């Protein structure tokens, strides 16, 4: 391995990258800071004092748990749907050649390339036309639609890197279509699906706009936050929730990183 | 299709309401007029907050709600659009206690049929920062015309206005006082010239306003953090800011004030009609009217609420909130083209698009 | 006994491309059969037709006397060593080798034992626990071989299995492959575009061009008695003489081939001019200009090499001039 | 070994069962497999999603009854007439300008981060950069936006910091500028712009980094070899090759800016953006036809954009 | 006149890996110089040191008499043809070739004219408008060559430029490259791990192993008089005889090399057993077992080939046995 031909980065690049990262993170540190402020009605800087009580307060607020529960359920189901649809699509696109392939790759990207508000109000007015009442499933419908693409992209990229002859090799060795899927395809695209699934979960978990239009009266975590931020009861509670979400997701993100990185190395080793 | 009897509750009722209208003690434990209702009737109350009358109409048009606390500029539209159903006042025992001035008010009574129960009414006040204004401003000009405020600094960027087309009426009312030659009879009935004058005034206002207020809570925030010192507002914001010890007060300047008189109306396709009727009765019969008028700083539709001790309100409080100013307030109502005062007026849909234009700088 | 593989007028067209065009072919059981030809001549497609990855557009294929059309690859007792090996990156070497057995439901210990035996056969004992990524090219190639052989196929197909290896390793693997094939007695069908490889390894060779077989025969036949100009040219860098030149040199007016190693620089015979020389180690390649046609001579090591520009005379045995007819 | 090899038959029996039969069928008729693979996603995206989108666009040819606010389902171009009124054109132009500026700024900010992560960061540092980009992506969008409100408010953190540094004059003179300025940073287009850039930046970094990782380092060496100084290599080789990644990222930044209505509502001057206009007409005013007509704008723009991006090979970099 | 390239005790270490280890090297102006060696022996690193992509850990490098350390690649009048060509995928062929001129500020028409001339030189006239992706491997290789040559470098570095090409094309390109080098007179430094390529193309060869140069010399010297076992073994598949065997065969107790083509099957001399034969076309390779050591003989075409298992006797010219000393 000699990817490291350039040993040192130019100083200017380091500074620019550092400033960029700082720009990305200072506001997040601020969010963390205000999870500890003693001031509950409005924020003032610097915070008048620090306290841990908001963690307990948050823990004891049933509305937080309700919203969190709904968000987790919505994101999980959306991710499962996106994984299924995205993988099917990726398999069709990369394993076969047919008229309209290009159109399909465009179709998959459309829901994320069009602003969320369009997805939102299209679905909402379609629900109205079809007289479908808002429910858990209307939210999932909206979320899964724009999550498909992240799974699809990851899977297509992995399929592309996966040597085409692997599938033939498996069949050659006596495995039929299903056995090949189970023993060769799945293990090889697994980490890509994991990464895609995580991104899909993240997108769904944090989606405000599409949810606003497809949730009716249900509150997912972001909708709860919107309400809470606009009409604050105990402001730091939102910060506690945001902070906990970041910390809780830290490990899975790291895990996904190492998993997909290894996957790339394996499939890239063909020389 | 008016209901003839109230059956057992369905378990829930969905209400579109103004911010601060339906409290269950979450912001302040003392103000809770929901919990007891839920316990007594088994009807869980779900509230969707709306910020403008237009939002309310849109939500009701879309459906999924049982009740709405509609102001006069929304109620007639809802009735005309057949979004709300006639109310059988016989099923609401406390109907008789309603303020006589409101019982047959034209914004909820059409051809003698009632489309709701009155909820609350009040003025749109001028809220101001008491550190900037040592004395209450006497004219709305502080938010309409560029000037130096008593603290010696310009009002540019330090005042706000309501982000709803109905604010055109505030401008018209201001002109009624200052430009009588325009001949405005009602701020909701404007001919082309009068309308144009109002828009011109609002265009001047646009240069003074940094950000329009759309949400009561965001306005509160702007008064705290963005250096806003004067704006048309609701007593509700004044109350909350005062509770936070912010230096604000409110007044009704010499030009008078527009205001609102809201009605609890029921959706034609209400899924929970029984709970809806139970709520309407509750809204008139319980501590609600009294506590609400304290909480929001406005006037109950049941005058007895000021005095009968069911809630926190007192006779003095009601007077302070303007219970006796009913005739001075010009209540929100939907502008229509066939208007009473001068035959041909600019209809509301133009108010909507033109106000968007004004905010956008046109 | 039926042929190991038999093609009867087999064609495989892709749109307007005739990848395989009315090919008749017979591979005998136990034979080491090479398919040789330039890039795009249809060798791989032929192999894929045998393996079942392609279906013939027309014609009939039999494997050991049984009809193969319509039988999916996983039901053919035929295994393939892929050009890029196609080892499963997520499985270690032992599991790669045991894959076919696993699919057939052979139990865990049993199949690992057999895999280890196969690895021993390809001289990789004890490598079972490694991942394919941790092997060198030659080692991977052997694992691919073991993975195919462990299933005891009736025919083993190899698609340029040595293409990616460097020269030294390639020579070594050539010897090993041949030994293995002879000792196992399995029919090997081997695709290559390297004529040296085909000549040195195969029992018989089919030379492909444009989807058709130009000639089938033993290496000696192919090398010494090419039927066409194409074969003569492609197999060993032979000199192909035009009818005019052949006639000038004393033969009939036919196309002819003349091997570079059969030409001697001599004191008598036709005169030619040296245009270039190139040292090959075991010999020097001398390029001549003979009456406007290019001629290559393999000049044995040791003897003095003429300089470019020198005039030389050339001679050869009568028998070395191989005639291919006027229209080859 | 050789003996048993010769005994077996050349053609083996199938696995049997439904799995075996299905597998054989798929093998024999690949179009059947394709059909099975594509049906679910096409039903979902092609029928439900595109169907809804189409139904929405159809509504732009309806109008609303001006008094009751109910939709009149008769074909008319009236709504488009309304869309083309100057006030609405202002909104469209304003939004496009903002989206373009946000995209350019994101690209400029993203490039060094992506470049460093792709070329220089190794091992642990690579992981740090990855987390550094992913974590902001995972932190609540809304909370981030409100954090910015806190930073930009007149009584906010920036003011506090500049005040401590005695540099308040800097902010004030910027705010005094026409067009970009305003009463405070949080009530100015500058503020809206900053928050947009902040929130969408990770969406730009990831594809740019992916594109840069795919630029073989020997192309950069080849350029240097041919006499190009680092700056020339950047302009002539690196930038063009990273372009698909930048375009892929810009699909996000551009489209997300086009449609967002929350950020300009929280940090901004009450000037409408397309997202807010759609939201207002749909939700506040109940004017679905006009809202639908407004959505046609991003749909058309993104349609053209995607088509160009596809041609530039940006989809591979998404 | 100074050397074209001169290394004085140049080392380049990567951590504990001594990629290039105290190398002394001189390349003469106008020379076709080959670096030959197994994978990982430091050839590429040497080339990169000349191009300026690597800096020596110690030692001194001069290019045409000028110190090279600390001079960035873009300020060296040296150009490289990369192993995988490194053509810019976003530029068409003409712009690729004109890149160096563009960087130097040559105007649009002028540089396109020069690019076209360079393309003509590599026999690709009219290909300017294509994208690199639309070319075959051989064509790309030529574009890379044109792109380097158009800058008229003083030294042209080529890192296994023919590695990715197939046999036929490789032979053709070898001839073309040599002609071009001779006609332009530019110094070529050429890296390969294919001994045949090095022998047939180079004026001089440096054989690398483990970061060190084992021997430098003309192809003939390297081939016929290898200084060490490693060189003998690596250059042409020579037979390397142990001191014991050499002694048995009548020589001194030294390591020796004996070329396969120098051995004759004969009626007298040492007796050996044939273990394998392999048809090479122009000859047959016969593998023998001589007193337990393996020996390869290149048996000329035409003569009868002994079967495996047969006993044969072998003979060679005294001069063919090249002694390398007791410790080679
Ligand atoms: N799936 C396919 N679709 C279209 N054309 C194909 C397909 N497979 C092969 N071909 C064409 O058929 C011809 C023969 O291809 P094939 O792979 O059999 O050649 P080959 O002899 O193996 O060549 P190589 O030595 O380059 O591997 C070529 O022209 C090729 O482009
Ligand atoms: N950037 C680097 N970092 C670490 N080790 C390196 C680096 N570049 C080269 N090496 C090591 O230095 C040694 C020589 O490498 P080099 O590339 O010069 O070999 P080579 O002779 O060109 O081999 P090949 O024929 O495989 O190209 C190898 O062991 C290699 O792994
Ligand atoms: N991380 C949350 C940002 C919201 C992005 N939503 C994308 C959906 C587009 N339809
Ligand atoms: Mg092939
Ligand atoms: Mg190298």
PDB file of N, CA and C in Angstrom, chain C residues 52 55 63-64 66-68 70-78 121 149-150 152-154 183-186, chain D residues 1-16 19-28:
ATOM      1  N   UNK C  52     -22.431 -22.708 -18.978  1.00  0.00           N
ATOM      2  CA  UNK C  52     -23.858 -22.437 -18.839  1.00  0.00           C
ATOM      3  C   UNK C  52     -24.182 -20.982 -18.539  1.00  0.00           C
ATOM      4  N   UNK C  55     -26.355 -18.955 -23.282  1.00  0.00           N
ATOM      5  CA  UNK C  55     -27.127 -19.944 -24.014  1.00  0.00           C
ATOM      6  C   UNK C  55     -26.849 -19.777 -25.496  1.00  0.00           C
ATOM      7  N   UNK C  63     -22.491 -32.320 -23.093  1.00  0.00           N
ATOM      8  CA  UNK C  63     -21.381 -32.538 -22.168  1.00  0.00           C
ATOM      9  C   UNK C  63     -21.451 -33.995 -21.749  1.00  0.00           C
ATOM     10  N   UNK C  64     -20.430 -34.727 -22.056  1.00  0.00           N
ATOM     11  CA  UNK C  64     -20.432 -36.171 -21.818  1.00  0.00           C
ATOM     12  C   UNK C  64     -21.735 -36.807 -22.289  1.00  0.00           C
ATOM     13  N   UNK C  66     -24.622 -35.638 -22.650  1.00  0.00           N
ATOM     14  CA  UNK C  66     -25.919 -35.130 -22.200  1.00  0.00           C
ATOM     15  C   UNK C  66     -26.159 -33.718 -22.724  1.00  0.00           C
ATOM     16  N   UNK C  67     -27.405 -33.479 -23.141  1.00  0.00           N
ATOM     17  CA  UNK C  67     -27.747 -32.160 -23.668  1.00  0.00           C
ATOM     18  C   UNK C  67     -27.564 -31.094 -22.606  1.00  0.00           C
ATOM     19  N   UNK C  68     -26.917 -30.009 -22.968  1.00  0.00           N
ATOM     20  CA  UNK C  68     -26.619 -28.976 -21.973  1.00  0.00           C
ATOM     21  C   UNK C  68     -27.527 -27.768 -22.080  1.00  0.00           C
ATOM     22  N   UNK C  70     -30.359 -25.204 -21.766  1.00  0.00           N
ATOM     23  CA  UNK C  70     -31.449 -25.088 -20.806  1.00  0.00           C
ATOM     24  C   UNK C  70     -31.093 -25.575 -19.411  1.00  0.00           C
ATOM     25  N   UNK C  71     -29.895 -26.088 -19.238  1.00  0.00           N
ATOM     26  CA  UNK C  71     -29.478 -26.502 -17.898  1.00  0.00           C
ATOM     27  C   UNK C  71     -28.687 -25.356 -17.268  1.00  0.00           C
ATOM     28  N   UNK C  72     -29.149 -24.857 -16.127  1.00  0.00           N
ATOM     29  CA  UNK C  72     -28.437 -23.730 -15.511  1.00  0.00           C
ATOM     30  C   UNK C  72     -27.060 -24.147 -15.016  1.00  0.00           C
ATOM     31  N   UNK C  73     -26.156 -23.201 -14.856  1.00  0.00           N
ATOM     32  CA  UNK C  73     -24.766 -23.507 -14.506  1.00  0.00           C
ATOM     33  C   UNK C  73     -24.659 -24.347 -13.251  1.00  0.00           C
ATOM     34  N   UNK C  74     -25.568 -24.078 -12.283  1.00  0.00           N
ATOM     35  CA  UNK C  74     -25.407 -24.771 -11.006  1.00  0.00           C
ATOM     36  C   UNK C  74     -25.838 -26.227 -11.088  1.00  0.00           C
ATOM     37  N   UNK C  75     -26.327 -26.634 -12.250  1.00  0.00           N
ATOM     38  CA  UNK C  75     -26.639 -28.052 -12.390  1.00  0.00           C
ATOM     39  C   UNK C  75     -25.703 -28.750 -13.367  1.00  0.00           C
ATOM     40  N   UNK C  76     -24.653 -28.067 -13.780  1.00  0.00           N
ATOM     41  CA  UNK C  76     -23.675 -28.699 -14.653  1.00  0.00           C
ATOM     42  C   UNK C  76     -22.481 -29.140 -13.822  1.00  0.00           C
ATOM     43  N   UNK C  77     -22.056 -30.328 -14.037  1.00  0.00           N
ATOM     44  CA  UNK C  77     -20.912 -30.830 -13.277  1.00  0.00           C
ATOM     45  C   UNK C  77     -19.617 -30.366 -13.956  1.00  0.00           C
ATOM     46  N   UNK C  78     -19.516 -29.081 -14.055  1.00  0.00           N
ATOM     47  CA  UNK C  78     -18.432 -28.439 -14.786  1.00  0.00           C
ATOM     48  C   UNK C  78     -18.001 -27.287 -13.897  1.00  0.00           C
ATOM     49  N   UNK C 121      -3.124 -30.314  -2.449  1.00  0.00           N
ATOM     50  CA  UNK C 121      -2.896 -30.667  -3.837  1.00  0.00           C
ATOM     51  C   UNK C 121      -2.312 -29.482  -4.619  1.00  0.00           C
ATOM     52  N   UNK C 149     -11.533 -27.774  -8.215  1.00  0.00           N
ATOM     53  CA  UNK C 149     -11.195 -29.203  -8.256  1.00  0.00           C
ATOM     54  C   UNK C 149     -11.859 -29.992  -7.139  1.00  0.00           C
ATOM     55  N   UNK C 150     -12.094 -29.335  -6.006  1.00  0.00           N
ATOM     56  CA  UNK C 150     -12.642 -30.045  -4.865  1.00  0.00           C
ATOM     57  C   UNK C 150     -14.013 -30.640  -5.196  1.00  0.00           C
ATOM     58  N   UNK C 152     -14.678 -32.146  -7.923  1.00  0.00           N
ATOM     59  CA  UNK C 152     -14.476 -33.240  -8.872  1.00  0.00           C
ATOM     60  C   UNK C 152     -15.337 -33.070 -10.108  1.00  0.00           C
ATOM     61  N   UNK C 153     -15.148 -31.970 -10.815  1.00  0.00           N
ATOM     62  CA  UNK C 153     -15.972 -31.738 -12.004  1.00  0.00           C
ATOM     63  C   UNK C 153     -15.567 -32.695 -13.118  1.00  0.00           C
ATOM     64  N   UNK C 154     -16.479 -32.890 -14.058  1.00  0.00           N
ATOM     65  CA  UNK C 154     -16.130 -33.708 -15.217  1.00  0.00           C
ATOM     66  C   UNK C 154     -15.296 -32.900 -16.217  1.00  0.00           C
ATOM     67  N   UNK C 183      -2.329 -35.968 -13.699  1.00  0.00           N
ATOM     68  CA  UNK C 183      -2.498 -36.896 -12.596  1.00  0.00           C
ATOM     69  C   UNK C 183      -3.978 -37.094 -12.245  1.00  0.00           C
ATOM     70  N   UNK C 184      -4.811 -36.059 -12.419  1.00  0.00           N
ATOM     71  CA  UNK C 184      -6.227 -36.207 -12.068  1.00  0.00           C
ATOM     72  C   UNK C 184      -7.044 -36.814 -13.204  1.00  0.00           C
ATOM     73  N   UNK C 185      -6.593 -36.626 -14.406  1.00  0.00           N
ATOM     74  CA  UNK C 185      -7.331 -37.165 -15.543  1.00  0.00           C
ATOM     75  C   UNK C 185      -8.603 -36.407 -15.870  1.00  0.00           C
ATOM     76  N   UNK C 186      -8.789 -35.233 -15.272  1.00  0.00           N
ATOM     77  CA  UNK C 186      -9.964 -34.421 -15.580  1.00  0.00           C
ATOM     78  C   UNK C 186      -9.742 -33.716 -16.918  1.00  0.00           C
TER      79      UNK C 186
ATOM     80  N   UNK D   1      -9.232 -39.969  -6.281  1.00  0.00           N
ATOM     81  CA  UNK D   1     -10.023 -38.791  -6.678  1.00  0.00           C
ATOM     82  C   UNK D   1     -10.472 -38.924  -8.126  1.00  0.00           C
ATOM     83  N   UNK D   2      -9.565 -39.350  -8.960  1.00  0.00           N
ATOM     84  CA  UNK D   2      -9.917 -39.370 -10.380  1.00  0.00           C
ATOM     85  C   UNK D   2     -11.013 -40.385 -10.664  1.00  0.00           C
ATOM     86  N   UNK D   3     -10.999 -41.492  -9.943  1.00  0.00           N
ATOM     87  CA  UNK D   3     -11.997 -42.521 -10.203  1.00  0.00           C
ATOM     88  C   UNK D   3     -13.399 -42.004  -9.952  1.00  0.00           C
ATOM     89  N   UNK D   4     -13.581 -41.347  -8.777  1.00  0.00           N
ATOM     90  CA  UNK D   4     -14.924 -40.872  -8.463  1.00  0.00           C
ATOM     91  C   UNK D   4     -15.327 -39.765  -9.418  1.00  0.00           C
ATOM     92  N   UNK D   5     -14.352 -38.997  -9.874  1.00  0.00           N
ATOM     93  CA  UNK D   5     -14.664 -37.909 -10.792  1.00  0.00           C
ATOM     94  C   UNK D   5     -15.281 -38.448 -12.074  1.00  0.00           C
ATOM     95  N   UNK D   6     -14.840 -39.605 -12.462  1.00  0.00           N
ATOM     96  CA  UNK D   6     -15.337 -40.124 -13.720  1.00  0.00           C
ATOM     97  C   UNK D   6     -16.702 -40.778 -13.572  1.00  0.00           C
ATOM     98  N   UNK D   7     -17.063 -41.155 -12.363  1.00  0.00           N
ATOM     99  CA  UNK D   7     -18.336 -41.833 -12.175  1.00  0.00           C
ATOM    100  C   UNK D   7     -19.522 -40.867 -12.277  1.00  0.00           C
ATOM    101  N   UNK D   8     -19.361 -39.668 -11.697  1.00  0.00           N
ATOM    102  CA  UNK D   8     -20.500 -38.751 -11.612  1.00  0.00           C
ATOM    103  C   UNK D   8     -21.006 -38.382 -13.006  1.00  0.00           C
ATOM    104  N   UNK D   9     -22.268 -37.957 -13.054  1.00  0.00           N
ATOM    105  CA  UNK D   9     -22.815 -37.543 -14.342  1.00  0.00           C
ATOM    106  C   UNK D   9     -22.448 -36.098 -14.613  1.00  0.00           C
ATOM    107  N   UNK D  10     -22.565 -35.702 -15.860  1.00  0.00           N
ATOM    108  CA  UNK D  10     -22.203 -34.340 -16.224  1.00  0.00           C
ATOM    109  C   UNK D  10     -23.291 -33.357 -15.836  1.00  0.00           C
ATOM    110  N   UNK D  11     -24.528 -33.816 -15.863  1.00  0.00           N
ATOM    111  CA  UNK D  11     -25.640 -32.937 -15.511  1.00  0.00           C
ATOM    112  C   UNK D  11     -26.229 -33.424 -14.204  1.00  0.00           C
ATOM    113  N   UNK D  12     -26.326 -32.519 -13.241  1.00  0.00           N
ATOM    114  CA  UNK D  12     -26.801 -32.895 -11.917  1.00  0.00           C
ATOM    115  C   UNK D  12     -28.288 -32.596 -11.801  1.00  0.00           C
ATOM    116  N   UNK D  13     -28.986 -33.307 -10.925  1.00  0.00           N
ATOM    117  CA  UNK D  13     -30.403 -32.978 -10.699  1.00  0.00           C
ATOM    118  C   UNK D  13     -30.525 -31.639  -9.985  1.00  0.00           C
ATOM    119  N   UNK D  14     -31.687 -31.015 -10.086  1.00  0.00           N
ATOM    120  CA  UNK D  14     -31.900 -29.722  -9.440  1.00  0.00           C
ATOM    121  C   UNK D  14     -32.102 -29.889  -7.958  1.00  0.00           C
ATOM    122  N   UNK D  15     -32.140 -28.776  -7.239  1.00  0.00           N
ATOM    123  CA  UNK D  15     -32.315 -28.794  -5.797  1.00  0.00           C
ATOM    124  C   UNK D  15     -33.736 -29.191  -5.441  1.00  0.00           C
ATOM    125  N   UNK D  16     -34.656 -28.946  -6.398  1.00  0.00           N
ATOM    126  CA  UNK D  16     -36.060 -29.269  -6.151  1.00  0.00           C
ATOM    127  C   UNK D  16     -36.717 -28.226  -5.274  1.00  0.00           C
ATOM    128  N   UNK D  19     -37.994 -23.180  -4.116  1.00  0.00           N
ATOM    129  CA  UNK D  19     -36.787 -22.391  -4.323  1.00  0.00           C
ATOM    130  C   UNK D  19     -36.071 -22.813  -5.593  1.00  0.00           C
ATOM    131  N   UNK D  20     -35.894 -24.107  -5.737  1.00  0.00           N
ATOM    132  CA  UNK D  20     -35.193 -24.613  -6.909  1.00  0.00           C
ATOM    133  C   UNK D  20     -35.927 -24.254  -8.191  1.00  0.00           C
ATOM    134  N   UNK D  21     -37.233 -24.478  -8.188  1.00  0.00           N
ATOM    135  CA  UNK D  21     -38.016 -24.206  -9.400  1.00  0.00           C
ATOM    136  C   UNK D  21     -37.951 -22.725  -9.763  1.00  0.00           C
ATOM    137  N   UNK D  22     -38.095 -21.888  -8.715  1.00  0.00           N
ATOM    138  CA  UNK D  22     -38.088 -20.448  -8.950  1.00  0.00           C
ATOM    139  C   UNK D  22     -36.729 -20.017  -9.479  1.00  0.00           C
ATOM    140  N   UNK D  23     -35.705 -20.584  -8.850  1.00  0.00           N
ATOM    141  CA  UNK D  23     -34.356 -20.240  -9.267  1.00  0.00           C
ATOM    142  C   UNK D  23     -34.134 -20.611 -10.733  1.00  0.00           C
ATOM    143  N   UNK D  24     -34.587 -21.819 -11.106  1.00  0.00           N
ATOM    144  CA  UNK D  24     -34.471 -22.229 -12.499  1.00  0.00           C
ATOM    145  C   UNK D  24     -35.246 -21.276 -13.407  1.00  0.00           C
ATOM    146  N   UNK D  25     -36.436 -20.899 -12.960  1.00  0.00           N
ATOM    147  CA  UNK D  25     -37.270 -20.020 -13.788  1.00  0.00           C
ATOM    148  C   UNK D  25     -36.583 -18.678 -13.990  1.00  0.00           C
ATOM    149  N   UNK D  26     -36.023 -18.136 -12.909  1.00  0.00           N
ATOM    150  CA  UNK D  26     -35.325 -16.851 -13.017  1.00  0.00           C
ATOM    151  C   UNK D  26     -34.145 -16.974 -13.967  1.00  0.00           C
ATOM    152  N   UNK D  27     -33.478 -18.119 -13.890  1.00  0.00           N
ATOM    153  CA  UNK D  27     -32.307 -18.283 -14.739  1.00  0.00           C
ATOM    154  C   UNK D  27     -32.713 -18.364 -16.201  1.00  0.00           C
ATOM    155  N   UNK D  28     -33.823 -19.080 -16.421  1.00  0.00           N
ATOM    156  CA  UNK D  28     -34.251 -19.253 -17.799  1.00  0.00           C
ATOM    157  C   UNK D  28     -34.828 -17.957 -18.357  1.00  0.00           C
TER     158      UNK D  28
END
